[in-house]
Coordinates of C-alpha atoms and ligand atoms in Angstrom, one line a residue:
Chain S
X202 CA 0.1 0.0 -0.1
X203 CA 1.3 3.5 -0.7
X204 CA 0.5 7.0 0.6
X205 CA 0.6 10.1 -1.0
X206 CA 1.3 12.9 1.4
X207 CA 1.1 16.6 0.5
X208 CA 4.1 18.2 1.7
X209 CA 3.6 21.6 3.5
X210 CA 5.3 24.1 1.2
X211 CA 4.9 27.3 2.1
X212 CA 6.4 30.0 -0.6
X213 CA 9.0 27.5 -1.7
X214 CA 10.3 26.5 1.7
X215 CA 9.3 23.1 3.3
X216 CA 7.7 23.3 6.7
X217 CA 9.9 20.4 7.9
X218 CA 8.0 20.2 11.4
X219 CA 4.6 19.5 9.7
X220 CA 5.5 17.5 7.1
X221 CA 7.8 15.2 9.3
X222 CA 5.1 14.7 11.9
X223 CA 2.5 13.6 9.2
X224 CA 5.3 11.4 7.8
X225 CA 5.9 9.6 11.1
X226 CA 1.7 9.3 11.4
X227 CA 1.8 7.7 8.3
X228 CA 4.4 5.0 8.7
X229 CA 1.9 2.3 9.3
X230 CA 0.2 3.0 6.3
X231 CA 2.8 1.7 3.9
X232 CA 5.3 3.2 1.2
X233 CA 5.0 7.1 1.6
X234 CA 5.5 9.3 -1.6
X235 CA 5.6 13.1 -0.6
X236 CA 4.3 15.7 -3.1
X237 CA 6.0 19.2 -3.3
X238 CA 4.0 21.4 -5.2
X239 CA 4.2 25.0 -5.6
X240 CA 5.7 28.1 -7.8
X241 CA 8.9 26.9 -6.3
X242 CA 9.1 23.4 -5.0
X243 CA 12.5 21.7 -6.1
X244 CA 14.2 22.7 -2.7
X245 CA 11.5 22.0 -0.4
X246 CA 11.4 18.4 -2.6
X247 CA 15.0 18.1 -1.8
X248 CA 14.5 18.8 2.1
X249 CA 11.4 16.1 2.2
X250 CA 13.8 13.6 0.7
X251 CA 15.7 13.9 3.7
X252 CA 12.8 12.4 5.8
X253 CA 13.0 9.2 7.3
X254 CA 10.5 6.8 6.3
X255 CA 10.1 8.8 3.0
X256 CA 10.3 6.3 -0.1
X257 CA 10.0 9.1 -2.9
X258 CA 9.5 12.6 -3.7
X259 CA 7.2 14.2 -6.0
X260 CA 7.8 17.7 -7.3
X261 CA 5.3 19.7 -9.2
X262 CA 6.6 23.0 -9.9
X263 CA 4.5 25.5 -11.8
X264 CA 3.0 29.0 -11.2
X265 CA -0.6 27.9 -10.8
X266 CA 0.6 26.0 -7.8
X267 CA 2.0 29.5 -6.2
X268 CA 0.2 30.1 -3.0
X269 CA -1.4 26.7 -3.0
X270 CA -4.7 27.7 -3.7
X271 CA -7.5 24.7 -3.5
X272 CA -8.7 24.6 -7.0
X273 CA -5.5 23.8 -8.7
X274 CA -3.7 22.0 -5.8
X275 CA -6.6 19.7 -5.4
X276 CA -6.6 18.7 -9.2
X277 CA -3.1 17.8 -9.1
X278 CA -3.7 15.7 -6.2
X279 CA -6.5 14.0 -7.6
X280 CA -4.7 13.4 -11.1
X281 CA -2.1 11.6 -9.0
X282 CA -4.4 9.7 -6.8
X283 CA -5.2 6.6 -8.7
X284 CA -1.7 4.9 -7.8
X285 CA -2.6 5.4 -4.1
X286 CA -4.6 4.0 -1.2
X287 CA -4.0 6.9 1.1
X288 CA -4.0 10.9 0.0
X289 CA -2.8 12.3 3.2
X290 CA -1.8 15.9 4.7
X291 CA -0.9 17.6 7.9
X292 CA -3.9 19.7 9.1
X293 CA -2.6 22.8 8.4
X294 CA -4.9 25.7 7.0
X295 CA -3.6 25.0 3.5
X296 CA -4.4 21.2 3.8
X297 CA -8.0 21.9 5.5
X298 CA -8.6 24.0 2.4
X299 CA -7.6 21.5 0.1
X300 CA -8.1 17.9 1.3
X301 CA -12.1 17.9 1.5
X302 CA -11.9 19.4 -2.3
X303 CA -10.0 16.0 -3.3
X304 CA -12.1 13.5 -1.3
X305 CA -15.1 15.1 -2.9
X306 CA -13.8 14.7 -6.5
X307 CA -12.4 11.1 -5.5
X308 CA -16.5 10.7 -3.9
X309 CA -15.2 9.5 -0.6
X310 CA -15.2 10.9 3.0
X311 CA -12.6 13.2 4.1
X312 CA -11.2 12.0 7.6
X313 CA -10.0 15.5 9.0
X314 CA -7.7 16.0 11.9
X315 CA -6.8 12.5 12.9
X316 CA -5.1 12.0 16.1
X317 CA -4.4 8.4 15.6
X318 CA -3.9 6.0 13.4
X319 CA -5.0 2.2 14.1
X320 CA -4.9 0.8 11.2
X321 CA -5.3 1.2 7.1
X322 CA -8.7 2.0 7.6
X323 CA -9.5 3.0 11.1
X324 CA -8.4 6.1 12.5
X325 CA -8.9 8.4 15.8
X326 CA -10.1 12.0 15.7
X327 CA -11.3 14.1 18.4
X328 CA -14.8 15.5 18.1
X329 CA -16.7 18.3 20.1
X330 CA -13.6 20.1 20.8
X331 CA -11.8 17.3 21.8
X332 CA -14.4 16.6 24.5
X333 CA -14.5 13.0 22.9
X334 CA -12.5 10.9 20.6
X335 CA -14.3 9.0 17.8
X336 CA -12.7 5.9 16.1
X337 CA -13.9 5.4 12.6
X338 CA -13.5 3.0 10.1
X339 CA -13.9 4.1 6.3
X340 CA -15.4 1.8 3.9
X341 CA -14.1 4.0 1.1
X342 CA -11.8 2.5 -1.6
X343 CA -9.4 5.3 -0.9
X344 CA -8.8 7.4 2.4
X345 CA -8.5 10.8 2.5
X346 CA -6.9 11.9 5.7
X347 CA -5.4 15.1 7.4
X348 CA -3.3 14.5 10.3
X349 CA -3.5 16.5 13.7
X350 CA 0.4 17.3 13.9
X351 CA 0.2 17.8 17.4
X352 CA -0.2 14.4 18.4
X353 CA 2.6 13.1 16.6
X354 CA 6.5 13.2 16.9
X355 CA 8.2 14.0 13.9
X356 CA 10.2 11.7 11.9
X357 CA 14.1 12.1 12.2
X358 CA 16.2 12.9 8.9
X359 CA 19.2 11.8 7.2
X360 CA 17.4 9.9 4.5
X361 CA 18.0 10.7 0.7
X362 CA 14.9 9.3 -1.0
X363 CA 14.4 9.5 -5.2
X364 CA 13.0 13.1 -6.0
X365 CA 11.2 13.3 -9.6
X366 CA 9.1 15.3 -11.3
X367 CA 5.2 14.8 -12.0
X368 CA 3.1 16.4 -14.9
X369 CA 1.5 19.8 -13.9
X370 CA -2.2 20.5 -15.1
X371 CA -4.0 23.5 -16.5
X372 CA -5.3 26.6 -14.7
X373 CA -8.9 26.0 -13.4
X374 CA -9.0 29.9 -13.8
X375 CA -11.4 30.1 -10.6
X376 CA -9.4 31.9 -8.2
X377 CA -6.4 34.2 -8.0
X378 CA -4.0 35.0 -5.2
X379 CA -4.0 38.6 -4.4
X380 CA -1.8 39.1 -1.3
X381 CA -0.5 37.9 2.0
X382 CA -0.8 39.8 5.1
X383 CA 2.0 38.1 7.2
X384 CA 3.8 39.4 10.2
X385 CA 7.6 38.5 10.2
X386 CA 8.7 37.3 13.6
X387 CA 11.9 35.7 14.9
X388 CA 9.8 33.9 17.5
X389 CA 9.6 30.1 17.3
X390 CA 6.4 28.7 15.3
X391 CA 3.2 28.1 17.3
X392 CA 2.9 24.6 16.5
X393 CA 6.6 23.5 16.9
X394 CA 7.4 25.4 19.9
X395 CA 8.6 23.7 22.8
X396 CA 7.5 26.7 25.3
X397 CA 4.4 28.6 24.5
X398 CA 3.1 31.7 26.7
X399 CA -0.3 32.5 25.8
X400 CA -2.4 35.6 27.0
X401 CA -6.2 36.0 27.1
X402 CA -8.6 38.9 27.8
X403 CA -7.3 39.5 31.2
X404 CA -4.2 41.0 29.9
X405 CA -6.5 43.9 29.1
X406 CA -5.2 45.8 26.0
X407 CA -2.7 45.6 23.2
X408 CA -0.1 47.5 24.9
X409 CA -0.1 45.2 27.9
X410 CA 0.0 42.2 25.7
X411 CA 3.5 43.2 25.3
X412 CA 4.3 41.7 28.7
X413 CA 3.1 38.7 27.6
X414 CA 5.7 38.8 24.4
X415 CA 8.3 39.7 26.5
X416 CA 7.7 36.9 29.2
X417 CA 7.8 34.4 26.0
X418 CA 10.8 35.9 24.7
X419 CA 12.8 35.4 28.0
X420 CA 11.6 31.6 27.8
X421 CA 12.3 31.6 24.1
X422 CA 9.0 30.8 23.5
X423 CA 6.2 31.4 20.9
X424 CA 3.3 33.6 21.8
X425 CA -0.6 32.4 22.0
X426 CA -3.7 33.9 22.8
X427 CA -7.3 33.1 23.5
X428 CA -10.2 34.1 20.8
X429 CA -11.3 36.6 23.4
X430 CA -7.7 38.3 23.5
X431 CA -7.5 38.1 19.3
X432 CA -11.4 39.3 19.0
X433 CA -10.3 42.3 21.0
X434 CA -7.2 43.2 19.0
X435 CA -4.7 42.6 21.6
X436 CA -3.2 39.8 19.3
X437 CA -3.2 38.5 15.5
X438 CA -5.3 35.9 14.5
X439 CA -2.7 33.5 13.8
X440 CA -1.9 33.2 17.4
X441 CA -5.1 32.1 18.5
X442 CA -5.1 28.8 20.3
X443 CA -8.2 26.3 20.5
X444 CA -10.9 24.2 18.6
X445 CA -11.0 26.8 15.7
X446 CA -7.2 28.0 15.9
X447 CA -4.1 26.2 16.4
X448 CA -3.7 23.1 18.3
X449 CA -0.4 22.9 20.3
X450 CA 1.0 20.7 22.7
X451 CA 4.5 21.7 24.0
X452 CA 6.5 20.7 26.7
X453 CA 5.5 24.1 28.8
X454 CA 2.2 26.2 28.2
X455 CA 1.8 29.0 30.3
X456 CA -1.7 30.7 30.3
X457 CA -2.1 34.0 31.2
X458 CA -5.5 35.7 32.1
X459 CA -7.0 33.1 30.4
X460 CA -10.2 31.5 32.0
X461 CA -9.8 27.8 30.4
X462 CA -13.3 27.6 28.1
X463 CA -13.6 24.4 26.5
X464 CA -12.8 25.9 23.2
X465 CA -9.4 27.1 24.4
X466 CA -9.0 23.6 26.3
X467 CA -9.3 21.7 22.7
X468 CA -6.1 23.7 21.7
X469 CA -3.6 22.8 24.4
X470 CA -4.6 20.4 26.9
X471 CA -2.1 17.8 25.6
X472 CA 0.7 20.4 26.7
X473 CA 3.1 18.2 28.9
X474 CA 3.0 20.7 31.6
X475 CA 0.5 23.7 31.7
X476 CA 0.9 26.6 34.1
X477 CA -2.0 28.9 34.6
X478 CA -1.7 32.5 36.3
X479 CA -5.4 33.7 37.0
X480 CA -6.7 36.1 39.6
X481 CA -9.8 34.0 40.0
X482 CA -9.1 30.8 41.8
X483 CA -12.2 29.1 40.4
X484 CA -11.2 29.8 36.8
X485 CA -11.6 26.5 34.9
X486 CA -8.0 26.8 33.8
X487 CA -6.8 25.4 36.9
X488 CA -8.4 22.2 36.6
X489 CA -6.1 21.1 34.0
X490 CA -3.2 23.2 35.3
X491 CA 0.1 21.2 36.6
X492 CA 1.0 24.3 38.3
X493 CA -1.7 27.2 39.2
X494 CA -0.5 30.8 40.6
X495 CA -3.6 32.8 41.7
X496 CA -2.2 36.5 41.4
X497 CA -2.7 39.5 39.5
X498 CA -1.1 38.9 36.3
X499 CA 0.3 42.7 36.1
X500 CA 2.4 41.6 39.5
X501 CA 3.2 37.8 38.6
X502 CA 4.3 38.3 34.8
X503 CA 7.1 40.9 35.4
X504 CA 8.0 39.4 38.8
X505 CA 8.3 36.0 36.3
X506 CA 10.2 37.6 33.7
X507 CA 12.5 39.1 36.2
X508 CA 13.4 35.8 38.0
X509 CA 14.1 33.6 35.0
Chain Y
X21 CA -28.0 37.7 -6.4
X22 CA -29.4 34.8 -4.3
X23 CA -27.7 33.7 -1.5
X24 CA -27.8 29.9 0.2
X25 CA -26.8 29.5 3.7
X26 CA -26.5 26.0 5.2
X27 CA -27.4 26.1 8.9
X28 CA -26.7 22.8 11.0
X29 CA -28.3 22.1 14.3
X30 CA -25.8 21.4 17.1
X31 CA -25.3 21.0 20.8
X32 CA -25.0 24.1 22.0
X33 CA -21.8 25.6 22.6
X34 CA -21.7 26.3 26.3
X35 CA -23.0 22.6 27.2
X36 CA -20.6 20.0 28.6
X37 CA -20.6 17.3 26.3
X38 CA -21.0 13.9 27.9
X39 CA -19.7 10.5 26.1
X40 CA -22.1 7.6 27.0
X41 CA -20.9 4.9 29.1
X42 CA -21.0 2.2 26.4
X43 CA -19.0 4.3 24.0
X44 CA -21.6 4.4 21.1
X45 CA -21.5 8.2 21.2
X46 CA -22.1 11.6 22.7
X47 CA -25.6 12.0 24.8
X48 CA -27.8 14.6 23.0
X49 CA -31.0 13.3 24.4
X50 CA -32.6 16.3 26.3
X51 CA -29.7 18.6 25.8
X52 CA -29.7 22.3 24.4
X53 CA -29.4 22.5 20.8
X54 CA -28.5 25.9 18.8
X55 CA -27.5 26.8 15.5
X56 CA -23.7 25.9 15.0
X57 CA -22.1 29.5 15.8
X58 CA -20.2 29.7 12.6
X59 CA -23.8 29.4 10.7
X60 CA -25.0 32.4 12.7
X61 CA -22.1 34.5 11.3
X62 CA -23.1 33.4 7.9
X63 CA -26.3 34.3 8.2
X64 CA -25.7 37.6 9.3
X65 CA -23.5 38.0 6.7
X66 CA -25.8 37.0 3.8
X67 CA -28.6 39.5 5.6
X68 CA -25.7 42.4 5.8
X69 CA -25.3 41.9 1.9
X70 CA -28.7 41.9 1.5
X71 CA -29.1 44.9 3.3
X72 CA -26.2 46.3 1.5
X73 CA -27.7 45.7 -1.8
X74 CA -25.4 43.2 -3.0
X75 CA -28.1 40.4 -2.5
X76 CA -31.9 40.2 -3.2
X77 CA -32.9 36.8 -1.4
X78 CA -31.4 34.8 1.5
X79 CA -32.3 31.2 1.2
X80 CA -31.2 28.9 4.7
X81 CA -31.3 25.3 4.3
X82 CA -30.7 22.7 6.8
X83 CA -30.4 18.8 6.8
X84 CA -30.8 16.4 9.7
X85 CA -33.7 15.5 12.0
X86 CA -36.9 17.2 11.8
X87 CA -36.1 19.6 14.8
X88 CA -33.5 21.2 12.7
X89 CA -36.8 23.5 11.7
X90 CA -36.2 25.3 14.6
X91 CA -32.8 26.0 13.6
X92 CA -34.0 27.5 10.6
X93 CA -36.8 29.1 12.2
X94 CA -34.1 31.1 14.0
X95 CA -32.4 32.3 11.1
X96 CA -35.6 33.5 9.6
X97 CA -36.1 35.3 12.7
X98 CA -32.5 37.1 11.9
X99 CA -33.9 37.7 8.5
X100 CA -33.7 35.2 6.2
X101 CA -36.4 35.1 3.7
X102 CA -37.0 31.4 3.1
X103 CA -36.2 28.1 4.5
X104 CA -35.7 24.5 3.2
X105 CA -35.7 21.7 5.6
X106 CA -34.0 18.2 4.3
X107 CA -35.2 15.4 6.7
X108 CA -32.3 12.9 6.4
X109 CA -32.5 11.1 9.7
X110 CA -34.9 10.3 12.5
X111 CA -32.4 9.9 15.6
X112 CA -31.1 13.2 16.9
X113 CA -27.8 10.9 17.1
X114 CA -27.4 10.6 13.6
X115 CA -24.9 12.7 11.9
X116 CA -25.1 13.2 8.3
X117 CA -21.7 13.1 6.8
X118 CA -20.4 16.1 5.0
X119 CA -20.1 14.4 2.0
X120 CA -23.8 13.5 2.0
X121 CA -24.5 16.8 3.0
X122 CA -22.4 18.5 0.2
X123 CA -24.5 16.4 -2.4
X124 CA -27.8 17.4 -0.9
X125 CA -26.6 20.7 -1.1
X126 CA -25.5 20.3 -4.6
X127 CA -29.1 19.4 -5.5
X128 CA -30.4 22.5 -3.9
X129 CA -27.7 24.5 -5.8
X130 CA -29.1 23.0 -9.2
X131 CA -32.3 24.1 -8.1
X132 CA -32.2 27.7 -6.7
X133 CA -29.2 28.6 -8.5
X134 CA -27.5 31.0 -6.1
X135 CA -24.9 33.4 -6.7
X136 CA -23.1 32.5 -3.7
X137 CA -23.1 29.7 -1.1
X138 CA -22.1 31.0 2.5
X139 CA -21.4 28.5 5.0
X140 CA -19.6 28.0 8.3
X141 CA -16.1 26.8 8.7
X142 CA -16.6 24.3 10.7
X143 CA -19.6 22.5 12.5
X144 CA -18.8 22.4 16.3
X145 CA -19.9 19.0 17.1
X146 CA -18.0 16.8 14.4
X147 CA -15.1 19.4 14.1
X148 CA -15.0 18.3 10.4
X149 CA -14.3 21.6 8.6
X150 CA -15.0 20.1 5.1
X151 CA -18.6 20.6 3.5
X152 CA -18.0 24.0 2.0
X153 CA -15.0 22.6 0.3
X154 CA -16.8 19.3 -0.8
X155 CA -19.4 21.4 -2.1
X156 CA -17.4 23.7 -4.1
X157 CA -15.5 20.6 -5.5
X158 CA -19.1 18.8 -6.6
X159 CA -20.1 22.0 -8.3
X160 CA -16.6 22.9 -10.0
X161 CA -16.9 26.3 -8.3
X162 CA -14.1 28.2 -6.7
X163 CA -13.7 28.2 -2.9
X164 CA -12.6 30.8 -0.5
X165 CA -12.5 29.2 3.0
X166 CA -11.8 30.9 6.3
X167 CA -13.4 34.2 5.5
X168 CA -13.1 37.2 7.9
X169 CA -14.3 39.6 5.1
X170 CA -15.8 39.3 2.0
X171 CA -16.7 41.9 -0.7
X172 CA -18.4 41.4 -3.9
X173 CA -17.4 43.1 -7.1
X174 CA -19.5 41.9 -10.3
X175 CA -18.4 38.6 -11.1
X176 CA -15.8 38.3 -8.7
X177 CA -15.5 38.4 -4.9
X178 CA -12.6 39.3 -2.7
X179 CA -12.1 37.5 0.5
X180 CA -9.8 38.0 3.3
X181 CA -8.9 34.4 4.9
X182 CA -7.6 33.4 8.0
X183 CA -4.5 31.2 7.6
X184 CA -2.0 29.7 9.5
X185 CA 0.8 32.7 8.7
X186 CA -1.5 35.5 9.1
X187 CA -4.2 36.6 6.6
X188 CA -4.4 35.9 2.8
X189 CA -6.5 37.8 0.4
X190 CA -7.9 36.0 -2.8
X191 CA -10.3 36.8 -5.7
X192 CA -12.5 34.2 -6.6
X193 CA -14.9 33.8 -9.8
X194 CA -18.2 33.7 -9.0
X195 CA -20.8 31.9 -8.2
X196 CA -18.4 30.5 -4.9
X197 CA -18.5 28.7 -2.3
X198 CA -17.5 30.9 1.3
X199 CA -16.7 29.5 4.5
X200 CA -17.0 31.9 7.4
X201 CA -14.2 32.3 10.0
X202 CA -15.5 33.8 13.6
X203 CA -14.4 37.2 13.2
X204 CA -16.2 37.9 10.0
X205 CA -19.1 40.0 12.0
X206 CA -21.1 39.6 15.3
X207 CA -24.3 37.7 14.7
X208 CA -27.6 39.9 15.6
X209 CA -29.8 38.8 18.1
X210 CA -33.5 38.1 16.8
X211 CA -36.2 40.6 18.1
X212 CA -39.4 39.1 19.3
X213 CA -41.4 41.1 16.7
X214 CA -38.9 38.9 14.1
X215 CA -39.6 35.7 16.0
X216 CA -43.2 36.2 15.5
X217 CA -43.0 37.3 11.9
X218 CA -40.5 34.3 11.2
X219 CA -43.4 31.9 11.7
X220 CA -44.9 33.1 8.7
X221 CA -42.1 32.7 6.3
X222 CA -42.1 30.1 3.8
X223 CA -40.4 26.7 4.8
X224 CA -40.1 23.9 2.6
X225 CA -40.1 20.6 3.8
X226 CA -38.0 17.9 1.7
X227 CA -36.4 14.4 2.3
X228 CA -33.2 13.3 1.3
X229 CA -34.9 10.7 -1.0
X230 CA -36.6 13.8 -2.8
X231 CA -33.0 14.5 -4.3
X232 CA -32.2 10.9 -4.8
X233 CA -29.1 11.2 -2.4
X234 CA -27.6 8.2 -0.5
X235 CA -26.8 9.7 2.6
X236 CA -25.6 6.5 4.3
X237 CA -22.3 6.8 5.9
X238 CA -18.9 5.9 4.5
X239 CA -17.5 6.2 8.0
X240 CA -18.4 3.4 10.6
X241 CA -18.3 4.7 14.1
X242 CA -16.2 2.0 15.8
X243 CA -16.6 3.4 19.2
X244 CA -16.6 7.2 21.0
X245 CA -14.3 7.3 23.9
X246 CA -13.4 9.9 26.8
X247 CA -10.3 11.6 26.2
X248 CA -7.4 11.0 28.5
X249 CA -8.1 13.0 31.8
X250 CA -5.9 15.4 33.2
X251 CA -5.8 15.7 36.6
X252 CA -5.3 19.3 38.5
X253 CA -1.7 20.0 39.7
X254 CA -0.8 21.9 42.7
X255 CA -1.4 25.9 43.4
X256 CA 1.9 27.4 44.2
X257 CA 2.1 30.0 46.5
X258 CA 4.4 32.4 44.9
X259 CA 6.5 33.1 41.7
X260 CA 9.7 31.7 43.3
X261 CA 8.0 28.7 44.3
X262 CA 6.7 28.5 40.4
X263 CA 10.1 29.0 39.0
X264 CA 11.5 26.5 41.4
X265 CA 9.0 24.0 40.3
X266 CA 9.5 24.3 36.6
X267 CA 13.1 24.3 37.1
X268 CA 13.6 21.4 39.7
X269 CA 10.4 19.3 39.3
X270 CA 9.0 19.3 36.1
X271 CA 12.5 20.3 34.3
X272 CA 11.1 22.3 31.5
X273 CA 12.9 25.6 32.0
Ligands
FAD3 C1 -17.5 28.4 17.7 C2 -16.6 29.0 19.1 C3 -15.4 28.5 18.6 C4 -14.5 29.3 19.8 N1 -13.2 28.8 19.5 C5 -12.0 29.1 20.5 C6 -10.9 29.0 19.8 O1 -10.3 28.5 19.0 N2 -9.6 29.3 21.2 C7 -10.5 30.3 22.2 O2 -9.3 30.5 23.1 N3 -11.4 30.3 22.4 C8 -12.5 30.1 21.5 N4 -13.8 30.5 21.7 C9 -14.2 31.3 22.6 C10 -14.4 30.5 24.0 O3 -15.6 30.2 24.3 C11 -13.9 31.9 25.2 O4 -15.0 32.8 25.1 C12 -12.4 32.2 25.2 O5 -11.6 31.5 24.9 C13 -12.6 33.1 26.5 O6 -11.2 33.8 26.4 P1 -10.5 34.1 27.7 O7 -10.3 33.3 28.7 O8 -9.2 35.0 27.2 O9 -11.6 35.4 28.4 P2 -12.4 35.2 29.8 O10 -13.2 33.8 29.5 O11 -13.1 36.4 29.9 O12 -11.3 35.2 30.9 C14 -10.6 36.1 31.2 C15 -9.8 35.6 32.5 O13 -8.8 36.4 32.8 C16 -8.6 36.7 34.3 N5 -7.8 37.8 34.6 C17 -8.7 39.1 34.4 N6 -7.8 40.1 35.0 C18 -7.0 39.5 35.5 C19 -5.7 40.0 36.1 N7 -5.4 41.2 36.3 N8 -4.8 39.0 36.6 C20 -5.0 37.8 36.5 N9 -6.5 37.1 35.6 C21 -6.8 37.9 35.2 C22 -10.0 36.5 34.6 O14 -10.3 35.9 36.0 C23 -10.6 35.2 33.7 O15 -10.5 34.0 34.1 C24 -14.9 29.8 21.0 C25 -16.1 30.1 21.1 C26 -16.9 29.7 20.1 C27 -18.5 30.2 20.0
AMP4 N1 -26.5 19.0 8.3 C1 -26.3 20.2 8.0 N2 -27.0 21.0 7.4 C2 -27.0 22.1 7.1 N3 -25.5 22.6 6.7 C3 -24.7 21.9 7.2 C4 -24.8 20.5 7.6 N4 -23.7 19.9 8.1 C5 -22.8 21.1 7.7 N5 -23.2 21.9 7.2 C6 -22.6 23.1 6.6 O1 -21.2 23.1 6.5 C7 -20.4 23.7 7.5 C8 -19.1 23.3 7.9 O2 -19.6 21.8 8.4 P1 -18.6 20.6 8.7 O3 -18.0 20.5 7.4 O4 -19.5 19.6 9.1 O5 -17.8 21.0 9.4 C9 -21.3 24.1 8.5 O6 -20.9 25.2 9.0 C10 -22.7 24.6 7.9 O7 -22.7 25.9 7.3

């Protein structure tokens, strides 16, 4: 059995963390072929070839795959899918956009955000904001699956798989990229960081959110936020952790001024160590925290920062 | 332009979910059900587009048990013009899969010929995040997922999307399927007079059979279990103690 895995290629660069975690998840499924597509994808393809467990890398380089618009990328994957039993991708926003389209074109159900691979047909996935885990067995001939990367450890590197080009398709002409609005940052990536410091509504303002960022920088951590903090404009949307934001599982997660709504817990409760700083001792976040500090964050955070 | 908005009846987002002891699923008997929060945002957006003169009619559609009628009435009370209920299950515990929902929605689109389908990004019960993309595929339409801003401009729409790296703007050809994210708008509450008026708005009742769509599941649910329980740890007395614990007990810093 062979797996077609969509490598996470962002502006020509391979997202090693997401791709290597998806490769690890697919190991029990058979030989893994990684597809790298984009306006530039050759370098990403070479990178992907180093991931242990990858049997082959397919490169599709064409301007129509730039920015990975769903329509051309899905069409490409469908054109290749004939040779494969599983079509897989790490559950990034790109893959969440593309994979269901692939599945529908193949007339199969998509199995999204898989947190466990039981066997070739059977997968575990969280439902109801992670309050239940469902085990599903697919009756479809082909399985289209997205992988919740925080549930898997990345495969190692050192491999040198064969790399080949694949035929590209025609532009469907349905959508066009206009622009990206990305904030450059030197901080680690939220989904792969070892430590995450997140702020919530309790932080109170965009100015005061700088305090959270300062603490994060001291720890070499990524910065996260609750939905309330993002909605209030304290933090950008891509920092949101939770059911509908990013799912993280760092070694240390520090929640500051976050109450611990189930939708937030859905994105961080698999962290190894959870620290909560909140002035309300009844806050539900303390029910999942390994270390809770009942304190005013405006005093506790600067003190913590100074003592690290 | 007509806008079609699929709305799903789901467990209310405030309800604490209980997994049934026999592993057969989640207990949905006698729990509060509401419109999927993302679908409220989609309905709100469609109504605003109508108010702005970008759309003439807002049609809402729900697929599932007959009680989904309540969800449709809520959408009508918010300001949608007309509703279609497609009954496809008898038991409230039966969830119709996104692929089947997308096939039924395609049949509705073929009949209604909307210029845009505005759906939620994700249903908060199955957390699939798939239906809009699947519908766009079946229709051969363009898709814009996770929208936080939508501007219709003739035969195109400009959509700002929430993505991992921040935001992305794309231009999609109409007709299009657009799935909405949390920050697109804040949905209005239905006023009492509008709730009364909604009772008189047209609500068409159909079944999945009327459209000849097979809704039998492709995914067999083997079991549903509780996630591993996380135990509360300790409350530390001071920042010093916290630093000490993190260094010497947890070893994470
Ligand atoms: C469909 C849907 C999807 C959602 N998805 C997400 C998601 O992905 N991620 C997410 O986070 N939320 C999500 N939510 C929202 C979620 O339900 C909560 O509303 C949100 O998480 C609350 O954020 P918060 O904890 O920052 O704010 P609040 O609940 O208001 O908590 C603020 C906390 O700060 C504390 N505090 C205030 N001042 C201080 C101080 N000076 N010192 C110390 N502590 C202080 C308070 O005691 C309180 O506990 C979603 C909701 C819905 C309906
Ligand atoms: N049974 C349903 N009835 C109406 N709309 C639905 C149904 N299931 C899904 N949808 C729509 O598709 C969106 C995404 O759902 P899902 O793909 O299940 O996460 C929802 O927000 C709804 O807009």
